Amino acid sequence: MGDRIFIGVAWPYADGPLHLGHIAGAYLPSDIFARYHRTKGNEVLMVSGSDQHGTPITIKAEQEGKKPEEIANQYHQQFLDSWQKLGISFDLFTSTGTANHAEVSHDFFLTLFNRGYIYKATVSQPFCPHCQRFLTDRYIEGTCPYCYSSGARGDQCDKCGKPISPVELIDPHCQLCATTPQFKDSEHFFFRLSAFRDRLLVWMKRQTHWRQNVLNFTMRYVEEGLKDRAITRDIGWGIPVPLDGFKGKCLYVWFEAVIGYLSATKEWAKSSRDEGKWRSFWQGNEAKSYYFIGKDNIIFHTIIWPAMLMGYDSLNLPYDIPANEFLTIEGKKLSTSRHWAVWLPDYLSRYEPDPLRYLLSITMPETGDTDFSWHEFVRRNNDELVATYGNLVHRVLTFVYRSFEGCVPMPREFDSRSQAVIDVAKDTLNTVDKLLYRCHFREALRSAMSLAQETNRYLEEKSPWKAIKQDRQASANSLYVAICVISCLKTMLYPFLPFSSQKLHEYLGFEGRVEDDGWQLHFPLPGQKLLPPEPLFSKLDEGLIEEEVSRLGHVKHNL
RNA sequence: CGCGGGGUGGAGCAGUGGAAGCUCGUUGGGCUCAUAACCCAAAGGUCGUUGGUUCGAAUCCAACCCCCGCUACCA
């Protein structure tokens, strides 16, 4: 019954806390999407996990005198805590450190290897004589051979966006100590990406539903030509190459981490005691797979992962990759080392989750970068969330609770105006449905908010607080209508504001979870007992703006 | 220099050929159920500049001006 929706979300790197950029870019939109589909009655599987391997974690571990797994586990636990508090509803949030993931990665590697899509080659690798280690791509810097800008890294030039390999770099040096590296021969494995060019092109041209920026970026990339890429590194912290004679070499993260989508599904299936269940999300025509990522991750999900899947064969390709752009903070680019970021655990220690979810949804960087500012946070909370929606709910519920013995009033008949409002509610529910289906989150939320405004207008016209003095039934009628619309709002806002929707659900006298009632206008029964209403949201003091802004830039985070 | 992203009423933004929109703010009025919240009305824009294409341009083309990013970490 219904569709089957696989939702893969970018794997956060476990070497530091999450910040608002992560949330706006991938985790919030995926969660909205997942909650929406679950409410629609579709079968959803939303997975991700912490990315625990790679050089940055080993270096951080060395600095702090810990083992890499300690660092990784510490942040993994923190991620889990953040998901729970912010309401990011993963069906499974695992990590790349599991035996299962290693097993699935090995299978993937060996399958591609046996089919000739992975081959061995000896390459000259940069080795820093001072640090006594091979330098992985991102630890070597130099001048880009294409655009001649300095500061290009060994895997990619941030200036022109071209992928490069360390040997191509002009004037290379170790990023840690600036020593010029020596190049030593080392045997590595390469993924034959070039072999997939034509198939990828054919496939992509059919993806007309992709976001324009995702499609353009990807097409340009493929047309420029795809080069085979090394998928192993001389590093001890990771998933070992599953062949004899390659001690000290591991799978490179970009190859390994994306396999996590599959391994997480298999882990989920195992833990639900139906090992074969993973197939229902990866094979056949019944499931669609969506990947929520930031724009920096596009090619890995639109080119490399699809090519890997083509090579592996018999697994579904992505259906959509609604990549978001970036979030700036107070008008400036986010920077973790300069502490120019809003850390999620920090936010959650002081504020409620729904106001943040509201702000990031209504300003989601879907088509371009957007800015987060504390001033906007307070304004949108106070003047929109509280004033328009929260107040609507509160004025209706408190009045009904007081005037109708705490029960849903009994309506007699709807006049045309009342019927029209009900119709608008249903239309809006339908509009939000369509917008969410297409991952237009901002627009969907705007539509929902406009229904709250329309309902405030309706109330003003009906003025049940006046009517009750002469015509109690007229008052009951309009209040019943208002309650119905509020019930409808609770459903369409649930993907965005799950905590307050659930509260409202209960205030209205419903039991169970919002999600279980489906994507429909759920009419409360006349006489249904209401819970004593409390405001759904609170106004925020404008003083916090200055306080929070002053934390930026020079506050050390111990997170 | 170059590359990328932008310049739309006070603020933040939507709007890729056909009568300038949204949210907030401001001003005036209404209401008093509600978290001084809600509702109505009004003011406020030569859509960065100049030229071009077109019956018609914020929307397409060209040139120019201005802003932001392009420093490791960073979605």
PDB file of N, CA and C (backbone and C1' of nucleotides) in Angstrom, chain A residues 22 138 141 151 159 175 294 296 326-327 334-338 379 384 386-387 391 395 402 457 460 465-466 535 537 539, chain B residues 2-3 12-15 22-25 30-40 68-75:
ATOM      1  N   HIS A  22      24.708  22.174   8.517  1.00  0.00           N
ATOM      2  CA  HIS A  22      24.372  20.767   8.303  1.00  0.00           C
ATOM      3  C   HIS A  22      22.856  20.585   8.310  1.00  0.00           C
ATOM      4  N   ARG A 138      43.797  15.638   0.796  1.00  0.00           N
ATOM      5  CA  ARG A 138      43.467  16.953   1.347  1.00  0.00           C
ATOM      6  C   ARG A 138      44.559  17.504   2.247  1.00  0.00           C
ATOM      7  N   GLU A 141      48.794  20.604  -0.501  1.00  0.00           N
ATOM      8  CA  GLU A 141      48.313  21.818  -1.156  1.00  0.00           C
ATOM      9  C   GLU A 141      49.282  22.233  -2.244  1.00  0.00           C
ATOM     10  N   GLY A 151      46.569  27.303  -3.274  1.00  0.00           N
ATOM     11  CA  GLY A 151      45.673  26.815  -2.236  1.00  0.00           C
ATOM     12  C   GLY A 151      44.755  25.701  -2.693  1.00  0.00           C
ATOM     13  N   LYS A 159      38.678  26.613  -6.293  1.00  0.00           N
ATOM     14  CA  LYS A 159      38.487  27.794  -7.145  1.00  0.00           C
ATOM     15  C   LYS A 159      37.685  27.443  -8.380  1.00  0.00           C
ATOM     16  N   GLN A 175      50.462  20.186   4.024  1.00  0.00           N
ATOM     17  CA  GLN A 175      49.620  21.195   4.650  1.00  0.00           C
ATOM     18  C   GLN A 175      49.933  21.351   6.131  1.00  0.00           C
ATOM     19  N   GLY A 294      24.332  18.454   0.941  1.00  0.00           N
ATOM     20  CA  GLY A 294      24.691  19.835   0.671  1.00  0.00           C
ATOM     21  C   GLY A 294      25.303  19.929  -0.719  1.00  0.00           C
ATOM     22  N   ASP A 296      28.049  20.780  -1.875  1.00  0.00           N
ATOM     23  CA  ASP A 296      29.425  20.325  -2.056  1.00  0.00           C
ATOM     24  C   ASP A 296      29.513  18.837  -2.375  1.00  0.00           C
ATOM     25  N   PHE A 326      24.163  26.654   0.588  1.00  0.00           N
ATOM     26  CA  PHE A 326      24.729  26.872   1.908  1.00  0.00           C
ATOM     27  C   PHE A 326      23.994  27.926   2.728  1.00  0.00           C
ATOM     28  N   LEU A 327      24.266  27.875   4.012  1.00  0.00           N
ATOM     29  CA  LEU A 327      23.719  28.830   4.947  1.00  0.00           C
ATOM     30  C   LEU A 327      24.869  29.734   5.396  1.00  0.00           C
ATOM     31  N   LEU A 334      30.182  30.651   6.854  1.00  0.00           N
ATOM     32  CA  LEU A 334      30.398  29.855   8.048  1.00  0.00           C
ATOM     33  C   LEU A 334      31.842  29.350   8.116  1.00  0.00           C
ATOM     34  N   SER A 335      32.406  29.382   9.281  1.00  0.00           N
ATOM     35  CA  SER A 335      33.769  28.891   9.460  1.00  0.00           C
ATOM     36  C   SER A 335      33.898  28.256  10.826  1.00  0.00           C
ATOM     37  N   THR A 336      34.223  26.985  10.845  1.00  0.00           N
ATOM     38  CA  THR A 336      34.260  26.319  12.145  1.00  0.00           C
ATOM     39  C   THR A 336      35.467  26.736  12.969  1.00  0.00           C
ATOM     40  N   SER A 337      36.587  26.928  12.303  1.00  0.00           N
ATOM     41  CA  SER A 337      37.783  27.251  13.084  1.00  0.00           C
ATOM     42  C   SER A 337      37.713  28.667  13.661  1.00  0.00           C
ATOM     43  N   ARG A 338      36.979  29.519  13.004  1.00  0.00           N
ATOM     44  CA  ARG A 338      36.828  30.872  13.554  1.00  0.00           C
ATOM     45  C   ARG A 338      35.627  30.965  14.481  1.00  0.00           C
ATOM     46  N   ARG A 379      12.555  37.484  15.108  1.00  0.00           N
ATOM     47  CA  ARG A 379      11.440  38.096  14.395  1.00  0.00           C
ATOM     48  C   ARG A 379      10.463  37.046  13.851  1.00  0.00           C
ATOM     49  N   GLU A 384       5.734  35.734  13.357  1.00  0.00           N
ATOM     50  CA  GLU A 384       5.085  34.795  12.452  1.00  0.00           C
ATOM     51  C   GLU A 384       4.602  33.536  13.182  1.00  0.00           C
ATOM     52  N   VAL A 386       4.599  32.682  16.458  1.00  0.00           N
ATOM     53  CA  VAL A 386       3.760  32.947  17.623  1.00  0.00           C
ATOM     54  C   VAL A 386       2.507  33.719  17.233  1.00  0.00           C
ATOM     55  N   ALA A 387       2.690  34.811  16.486  1.00  0.00           N
ATOM     56  CA  ALA A 387       1.574  35.727  16.234  1.00  0.00           C
ATOM     57  C   ALA A 387       0.530  35.129  15.299  1.00  0.00           C
ATOM     58  N   ASN A 391      -0.853  31.977  18.024  1.00  0.00           N
ATOM     59  CA  ASN A 391      -1.939  32.764  18.596  1.00  0.00           C
ATOM     60  C   ASN A 391      -3.303  32.303  18.094  1.00  0.00           C
ATOM     61  N   ARG A 395      -6.016  31.319  20.787  1.00  0.00           N
ATOM     62  CA  ARG A 395      -7.247  32.095  20.967  1.00  0.00           C
ATOM     63  C   ARG A 395      -8.469  31.199  20.808  1.00  0.00           C
ATOM     64  N   ARG A 402     -13.012  27.503  27.680  1.00  0.00           N
ATOM     65  CA  ARG A 402     -13.703  28.233  28.735  1.00  0.00           C
ATOM     66  C   ARG A 402     -15.224  28.269  28.515  1.00  0.00           C
ATOM     67  N   ARG A 457      -8.704  35.559   9.770  1.00  0.00           N
ATOM     68  CA  ARG A 457      -9.653  36.439   9.085  1.00  0.00           C
ATOM     69  C   ARG A 457     -11.089  35.944   9.296  1.00  0.00           C
ATOM     70  N   GLU A 460     -12.303  36.695  12.703  1.00  0.00           N
ATOM     71  CA  GLU A 460     -12.617  38.102  12.868  1.00  0.00           C
ATOM     72  C   GLU A 460     -14.031  38.395  12.336  1.00  0.00           C
ATOM     73  N   TRP A 465     -16.766  35.389  19.927  1.00  0.00           N
ATOM     74  CA  TRP A 465     -16.795  35.941  21.285  1.00  0.00           C
ATOM     75  C   TRP A 465     -17.929  36.960  21.437  1.00  0.00           C
ATOM     76  N   LYS A 466     -18.358  37.535  20.294  1.00  0.00           N
ATOM     77  CA  LYS A 466     -19.514  38.426  20.325  1.00  0.00           C
ATOM     78  C   LYS A 466     -20.788  37.604  20.180  1.00  0.00           C
ATOM     79  N   PRO A 535      -0.005  27.769  25.455  1.00  0.00           N
ATOM     80  CA  PRO A 535       0.534  28.328  24.201  1.00  0.00           C
ATOM     81  C   PRO A 535       1.503  27.329  23.551  1.00  0.00           C
ATOM     82  N   PHE A 537       3.854  28.098  21.387  1.00  0.00           N
ATOM     83  CA  PHE A 537       5.193  28.686  21.290  1.00  0.00           C
ATOM     84  C   PHE A 537       5.273  29.892  22.215  1.00  0.00           C
ATOM     85  N   LYS A 539       7.111  33.729  22.985  1.00  0.00           N
ATOM     86  CA  LYS A 539       7.867  34.833  22.404  1.00  0.00           C
ATOM     87  C   LYS A 539       9.283  34.807  22.942  1.00  0.00           C
TER      88      LYS A 539
ATOM     89  P     G B   2      38.974  40.488 -15.295  1.00  0.00           P
ATOM     90  O5'   G B   2      39.234  38.977 -14.867  1.00  0.00           O
ATOM     91  C5'   G B   2      39.834  38.058 -15.794  1.00  0.00           C
ATOM     92  C4'   G B   2      39.878  36.691 -15.170  1.00  0.00           C
ATOM     93  C3'   G B   2      38.531  36.160 -14.703  1.00  0.00           C
ATOM     94  O3'   G B   2      37.830  35.548 -15.778  1.00  0.00           O
ATOM     95  C1'   G B   2      40.099  35.880 -12.971  1.00  0.00           C
ATOM     96  P     C B   3      36.219  35.541 -15.744  1.00  0.00           P
ATOM     97  O5'   C B   3      35.885  34.440 -14.652  1.00  0.00           O
ATOM     98  C5'   C B   3      36.293  33.083 -14.852  1.00  0.00           C
ATOM     99  C4'   C B   3      35.962  32.278 -13.625  1.00  0.00           C
ATOM    100  C3'   C B   3      34.532  32.423 -13.120  1.00  0.00           C
ATOM    101  O3'   C B   3      33.630  31.619 -13.857  1.00  0.00           O
ATOM    102  C1'   C B   3      36.008  32.627 -11.308  1.00  0.00           C
ATOM    103  P     G B  12      18.025  43.717   3.805  1.00  0.00           P
ATOM    104  O5'   G B  12      17.214  42.360   3.947  1.00  0.00           O
ATOM    105  C5'   G B  12      17.457  41.484   5.045  1.00  0.00           C
ATOM    106  C4'   G B  12      16.510  40.317   4.967  1.00  0.00           C
ATOM    107  C3'   G B  12      16.480  39.611   3.619  1.00  0.00           C
ATOM    108  O3'   G B  12      17.567  38.717   3.475  1.00  0.00           O
ATOM    109  C1'   G B  12      14.272  39.954   4.373  1.00  0.00           C
ATOM    110  P     C B  13      18.005  38.270   2.015  1.00  0.00           P
ATOM    111  O5'   C B  13      16.618  37.654   1.524  1.00  0.00           O
ATOM    112  C5'   C B  13      16.429  37.155   0.243  1.00  0.00           C
ATOM    113  C4'   C B  13      14.993  36.687   0.189  1.00  0.00           C
ATOM    114  C3'   C B  13      14.470  36.360  -1.200  1.00  0.00           C
ATOM    115  O3'   C B  13      14.841  35.035  -1.554  1.00  0.00           O
ATOM    116  C1'   C B  13      12.885  37.683  -0.058  1.00  0.00           C
ATOM    117  P     A B  14      15.082  34.745  -3.092  1.00  0.00           P
ATOM    118  O5'   A B  14      13.589  34.737  -3.695  1.00  0.00           O
ATOM    119  C5'   A B  14      12.678  33.792  -3.195  1.00  0.00           C
ATOM    120  C4'   A B  14      11.320  33.935  -3.835  1.00  0.00           C
ATOM    121  C3'   A B  14      11.224  33.930  -5.350  1.00  0.00           C
ATOM    122  O3'   A B  14      11.419  32.648  -5.893  1.00  0.00           O
ATOM    123  C1'   A B  14       9.644  35.410  -4.427  1.00  0.00           C
ATOM    124  P     G B  15      12.165  32.508  -7.321  1.00  0.00           P
ATOM    125  O5'   G B  15      11.256  33.332  -8.321  1.00  0.00           O
ATOM    126  C5'   G B  15       9.966  32.838  -8.689  1.00  0.00           C
ATOM    127  C4'   G B  15       9.185  33.936  -9.377  1.00  0.00           C
ATOM    128  C3'   G B  15       9.794  34.473 -10.664  1.00  0.00           C
ATOM    129  O3'   G B  15       9.455  33.648 -11.766  1.00  0.00           O
ATOM    130  C1'   G B  15       9.075  36.281  -9.305  1.00  0.00           C
ATOM    131  P     C B  22       0.847  40.906  -2.151  1.00  0.00           P
ATOM    132  O5'   C B  22       1.792  39.888  -1.359  1.00  0.00           O
ATOM    133  C5'   C B  22       1.600  38.488  -1.517  1.00  0.00           C
ATOM    134  C4'   C B  22       2.652  37.742  -0.730  1.00  0.00           C
ATOM    135  C3'   C B  22       2.862  38.245   0.688  1.00  0.00           C
ATOM    136  O3'   C B  22       1.885  37.715   1.579  1.00  0.00           O
ATOM    137  C1'   C B  22       4.953  37.918  -0.354  1.00  0.00           C
ATOM    138  P     U B  23       1.437  38.560   2.842  1.00  0.00           P
ATOM    139  O5'   U B  23       2.660  38.359   3.840  1.00  0.00           O
ATOM    140  C5'   U B  23       2.898  37.092   4.426  1.00  0.00           C
ATOM    141  C4'   U B  23       4.181  37.138   5.207  1.00  0.00           C
ATOM    142  C3'   U B  23       4.298  38.289   6.196  1.00  0.00           C
ATOM    143  O3'   U B  23       3.622  38.025   7.416  1.00  0.00           O
ATOM    144  C1'   U B  23       6.285  38.153   4.944  1.00  0.00           C
ATOM    145  P     C B  24       2.991  39.215   8.220  1.00  0.00           P
ATOM    146  O5'   C B  24       4.272  40.039   8.720  1.00  0.00           O
ATOM    147  C5'   C B  24       5.165  39.459   9.653  1.00  0.00           C
ATOM    148  C4'   C B  24       6.390  40.328   9.792  1.00  0.00           C
ATOM    149  C3'   C B  24       6.157  41.775  10.196  1.00  0.00           C
ATOM    150  O3'   C B  24       5.913  41.923  11.586  1.00  0.00           O
ATOM    151  C1'   C B  24       7.747  41.690   8.464  1.00  0.00           C
ATOM    152  P     G B  25       5.053  43.151  12.083  1.00  0.00           P
ATOM    153  O5'   G B  25       5.946  44.408  11.721  1.00  0.00           O
ATOM    154  C5'   G B  25       7.147  44.672  12.425  1.00  0.00           C
ATOM    155  C4'   G B  25       7.853  45.853  11.811  1.00  0.00           C
ATOM    156  C3'   G B  25       7.073  47.160  11.819  1.00  0.00           C
ATOM    157  O3'   G B  25       7.198  47.827  13.062  1.00  0.00           O
ATOM    158  C1'   G B  25       7.994  46.821   9.676  1.00  0.00           C
ATOM    159  P     G B  30     -11.389  53.242  15.731  1.00  0.00           P
ATOM    160  O5'   G B  30     -11.744  51.740  15.337  1.00  0.00           O
ATOM    161  C5'   G B  30     -12.884  51.463  14.516  1.00  0.00           C
ATOM    162  C4'   G B  30     -12.943  49.989  14.220  1.00  0.00           C
ATOM    163  C3'   G B  30     -13.043  49.066  15.435  1.00  0.00           C
ATOM    164  O3'   G B  30     -14.365  48.979  15.933  1.00  0.00           O
ATOM    165  C1'   G B  30     -11.445  48.210  13.926  1.00  0.00           C
ATOM    166  P     C B  31     -14.599  48.647  17.468  1.00  0.00           P
ATOM    167  O5'   C B  31     -14.071  47.162  17.617  1.00  0.00           O
ATOM    168  C5'   C B  31     -14.785  46.080  17.024  1.00  0.00           C
ATOM    169  C4'   C B  31     -14.024  44.794  17.254  1.00  0.00           C
ATOM    170  C3'   C B  31     -13.800  44.440  18.722  1.00  0.00           C
ATOM    171  O3'   C B  31     -14.930  43.763  19.255  1.00  0.00           O
ATOM    172  C1'   C B  31     -11.770  44.204  17.534  1.00  0.00           C
ATOM    173  P     U B  32     -15.435  44.077  20.682  1.00  0.00           P
ATOM    174  O5'   U B  32     -14.452  43.233  21.570  1.00  0.00           O
ATOM    175  C5'   U B  32     -14.200  41.855  21.298  1.00  0.00           C
ATOM    176  C4'   U B  32     -12.878  41.522  21.942  1.00  0.00           C
ATOM    177  C3'   U B  32     -12.949  41.557  23.469  1.00  0.00           C
ATOM    178  O3'   U B  32     -13.018  40.182  23.803  1.00  0.00           O
ATOM    179  C1'   U B  32     -11.046  42.756  22.589  1.00  0.00           C
ATOM    180  P     C B  33     -13.152  39.582  25.230  1.00  0.00           P
ATOM    181  O5'   C B  33     -12.432  38.238  24.784  1.00  0.00           O
ATOM    182  C5'   C B  33     -12.897  36.978  25.221  1.00  0.00           C
ATOM    183  C4'   C B  33     -12.143  35.947  24.449  1.00  0.00           C
ATOM    184  C3'   C B  33     -10.649  36.146  24.437  1.00  0.00           C
ATOM    185  O3'   C B  33     -10.099  35.628  25.629  1.00  0.00           O
ATOM    186  C1'   C B  33     -11.396  35.603  22.267  1.00  0.00           C
ATOM    187  P     A B  34      -8.893  36.360  26.334  1.00  0.00           P
ATOM    188  O5'   A B  34      -7.661  35.966  25.419  1.00  0.00           O
ATOM    189  C5'   A B  34      -7.263  34.592  25.298  1.00  0.00           C
ATOM    190  C4'   A B  34      -6.248  34.496  24.188  1.00  0.00           C
ATOM    191  C3'   A B  34      -5.063  35.430  24.370  1.00  0.00           C
ATOM    192  O3'   A B  34      -4.049  34.756  25.085  1.00  0.00           O
ATOM    193  C1'   A B  34      -5.950  35.629  22.174  1.00  0.00           C
ATOM    194  P     U B  35      -3.388  35.465  26.320  1.00  0.00           P
ATOM    195  O5'   U B  35      -1.998  35.875  25.665  1.00  0.00           O
ATOM    196  C5'   U B  35      -1.070  36.679  26.405  1.00  0.00           C
ATOM    197  C4'   U B  35       0.115  36.871  25.496  1.00  0.00           C
ATOM    198  C3'   U B  35      -0.267  37.449  24.131  1.00  0.00           C
ATOM    199  O3'   U B  35      -0.039  38.852  24.081  1.00  0.00           O
ATOM    200  C1'   U B  35       1.276  35.640  23.983  1.00  0.00           C
ATOM    201  P     A B  36       0.316  39.994  24.861  1.00  0.00           P
ATOM    202  O5'   A B  36       0.814  40.913  23.644  1.00  0.00           O
ATOM    203  C5'   A B  36       0.039  41.015  22.473  1.00  0.00           C
ATOM    204  C4'   A B  36      -0.026  42.458  22.099  1.00  0.00           C
ATOM    205  C3'   A B  36       1.293  43.100  21.700  1.00  0.00           C
ATOM    206  O3'   A B  36       1.302  43.152  20.304  1.00  0.00           O
ATOM    207  C1'   A B  36      -0.051  44.531  23.064  1.00  0.00           C
ATOM    208  P     A B  37       2.547  42.633  19.490  1.00  0.00           P
ATOM    209  O5'   A B  37       2.052  41.204  19.038  1.00  0.00           O
ATOM    210  C5'   A B  37       0.904  41.091  18.287  1.00  0.00           C
ATOM    211  C4'   A B  37       0.328  39.718  18.512  1.00  0.00           C
ATOM    212  C3'   A B  37      -0.798  39.405  17.550  1.00  0.00           C
ATOM    213  O3'   A B  37      -0.289  38.866  16.357  1.00  0.00           O
ATOM    214  C1'   A B  37      -1.520  38.985  19.755  1.00  0.00           C
ATOM    215  P     C B  38      -0.640  39.540  14.998  1.00  0.00           P
ATOM    216  O5'   C B  38      -2.198  39.223  14.876  1.00  0.00           O
ATOM    217  C5'   C B  38      -2.657  37.874  14.867  1.00  0.00           C
ATOM    218  C4'   C B  38      -4.154  37.874  14.716  1.00  0.00           C
ATOM    219  C3'   C B  38      -4.657  38.729  13.569  1.00  0.00           C
ATOM    220  O3'   C B  38      -4.655  38.004  12.358  1.00  0.00           O
ATOM    221  C1'   C B  38      -5.826  39.310  15.523  1.00  0.00           C
ATOM    222  P     C B  39      -4.398  38.743  10.988  1.00  0.00           P
ATOM    223  O5'   C B  39      -5.741  39.564  10.742  1.00  0.00           O
ATOM    224  C5'   C B  39      -6.974  38.879  10.539  1.00  0.00           C
ATOM    225  C4'   C B  39      -8.081  39.881  10.356  1.00  0.00           C
ATOM    226  C3'   C B  39      -7.792  40.968   9.330  1.00  0.00           C
ATOM    227  O3'   C B  39      -8.096  40.529   8.022  1.00  0.00           O
ATOM    228  C1'   C B  39      -8.581  41.964  11.304  1.00  0.00           C
ATOM    229  P     C B  40      -7.361  41.205   6.771  1.00  0.00           P
ATOM    230  O5'   C B  40      -8.016  42.640   6.694  1.00  0.00           O
ATOM    231  C5'   C B  40      -9.394  42.795   6.408  1.00  0.00           C
ATOM    232  C4'   C B  40      -9.760  44.257   6.420  1.00  0.00           C
ATOM    233  C3'   C B  40      -8.874  45.145   5.550  1.00  0.00           C
ATOM    234  O3'   C B  40      -9.293  45.119   4.198  1.00  0.00           O
ATOM    235  C1'   C B  40      -9.160  46.143   7.667  1.00  0.00           C
ATOM    236  P     C B  68      31.689  43.803   0.236  1.00  0.00           P
ATOM    237  O5'   C B  68      31.213  42.291   0.153  1.00  0.00           O
ATOM    238  C5'   C B  68      30.229  41.801   1.068  1.00  0.00           C
ATOM    239  C4'   C B  68      29.896  40.372   0.733  1.00  0.00           C
ATOM    240  C3'   C B  68      31.090  39.439   0.581  1.00  0.00           C
ATOM    241  O3'   C B  68      31.586  39.010   1.832  1.00  0.00           O
ATOM    242  C1'   C B  68      29.597  39.084  -1.204  1.00  0.00           C
ATOM    243  P     G B  69      33.136  38.702   1.991  1.00  0.00           P
ATOM    244  O5'   G B  69      33.242  37.290   1.253  1.00  0.00           O
ATOM    245  C5'   G B  69      32.534  36.179   1.779  1.00  0.00           C
ATOM    246  C4'   G B  69      32.692  35.002   0.862  1.00  0.00           C
ATOM    247  C3'   G B  69      34.118  34.691   0.432  1.00  0.00           C
ATOM    248  O3'   G B  69      34.816  33.975   1.423  1.00  0.00           O
ATOM    249  C1'   G B  69      32.712  34.616  -1.450  1.00  0.00           C
ATOM    250  P     C B  70      36.361  34.191   1.586  1.00  0.00           P
ATOM    251  O5'   C B  70      36.930  33.509   0.276  1.00  0.00           O
ATOM    252  C5'   C B  70      36.853  32.093   0.122  1.00  0.00           C
ATOM    253  C4'   C B  70      37.199  31.709  -1.291  1.00  0.00           C
ATOM    254  C3'   C B  70      38.582  32.118  -1.774  1.00  0.00           C
ATOM    255  O3'   C B  70      39.595  31.246  -1.273  1.00  0.00           O
ATOM    256  C1'   C B  70      37.015  32.560  -3.450  1.00  0.00           C
ATOM    257  P     U B  71      41.093  31.667  -1.207  1.00  0.00           P
ATOM    258  O5'   U B  71      41.663  30.654  -0.133  1.00  0.00           O
ATOM    259  C5'   U B  71      43.060  30.523   0.102  1.00  0.00           C
ATOM    260  C4'   U B  71      43.292  30.425   1.571  1.00  0.00           C
ATOM    261  C3'   U B  71      42.297  29.538   2.311  1.00  0.00           C
ATOM    262  O3'   U B  71      42.718  28.185   2.247  1.00  0.00           O
ATOM    263  C1'   U B  71      42.625  31.550   3.503  1.00  0.00           C
ATOM    264  P     A B  72      41.756  27.140   1.617  1.00  0.00           P
ATOM    265  O5'   A B  72      41.881  25.937   2.643  1.00  0.00           O
ATOM    266  C5'   A B  72      43.141  25.300   2.841  1.00  0.00           C
ATOM    267  C4'   A B  72      43.315  24.990   4.297  1.00  0.00           C
ATOM    268  C3'   A B  72      42.117  24.323   4.951  1.00  0.00           C
ATOM    269  O3'   A B  72      42.100  22.927   4.699  1.00  0.00           O
ATOM    270  C1'   A B  72      42.867  26.081   6.316  1.00  0.00           C
ATOM    271  P     C B  73      40.722  22.212   4.445  1.00  0.00           P
ATOM    272  O5'   C B  73      39.985  22.363   5.839  1.00  0.00           O
ATOM    273  C5'   C B  73      40.427  21.606   6.966  1.00  0.00           C
ATOM    274  C4'   C B  73      39.585  21.955   8.152  1.00  0.00           C
ATOM    275  C3'   C B  73      38.085  21.829   7.923  1.00  0.00           C
ATOM    276  O3'   C B  73      37.643  20.487   8.075  1.00  0.00           O
ATOM    277  C1'   C B  73      38.534  23.880   8.974  1.00  0.00           C
ATOM    278  P     C B  74      36.693  19.868   7.006  1.00  0.00           P
ATOM    279  O5'   C B  74      35.424  20.817   7.002  1.00  0.00           O
ATOM    280  C5'   C B  74      34.604  20.954   8.165  1.00  0.00           C
ATOM    281  C4'   C B  74      33.663  22.104   7.963  1.00  0.00           C
ATOM    282  C3'   C B  74      32.752  21.988   6.747  1.00  0.00           C
ATOM    283  O3'   C B  74      31.581  21.291   7.098  1.00  0.00           O
ATOM    284  C1'   C B  74      33.703  24.138   6.817  1.00  0.00           C
ATOM    285  P     A B  75      31.483  19.767   6.838  1.00  0.00           P
ATOM    286  O5'   A B  75      30.316  19.709   5.793  1.00  0.00           O
ATOM    287  C5'   A B  75      29.208  18.925   5.961  1.00  0.00           C
ATOM    288  C4'   A B  75      28.350  19.257   4.786  1.00  0.00           C
ATOM    289  C3'   A B  75      29.138  19.941   3.680  1.00  0.00           C
ATOM    290  O3'   A B  75      29.723  18.970   2.822  1.00  0.00           O
ATOM    291  C1'   A B  75      27.225  21.201   4.176  1.00  0.00           C
TER     292        A B  75
END
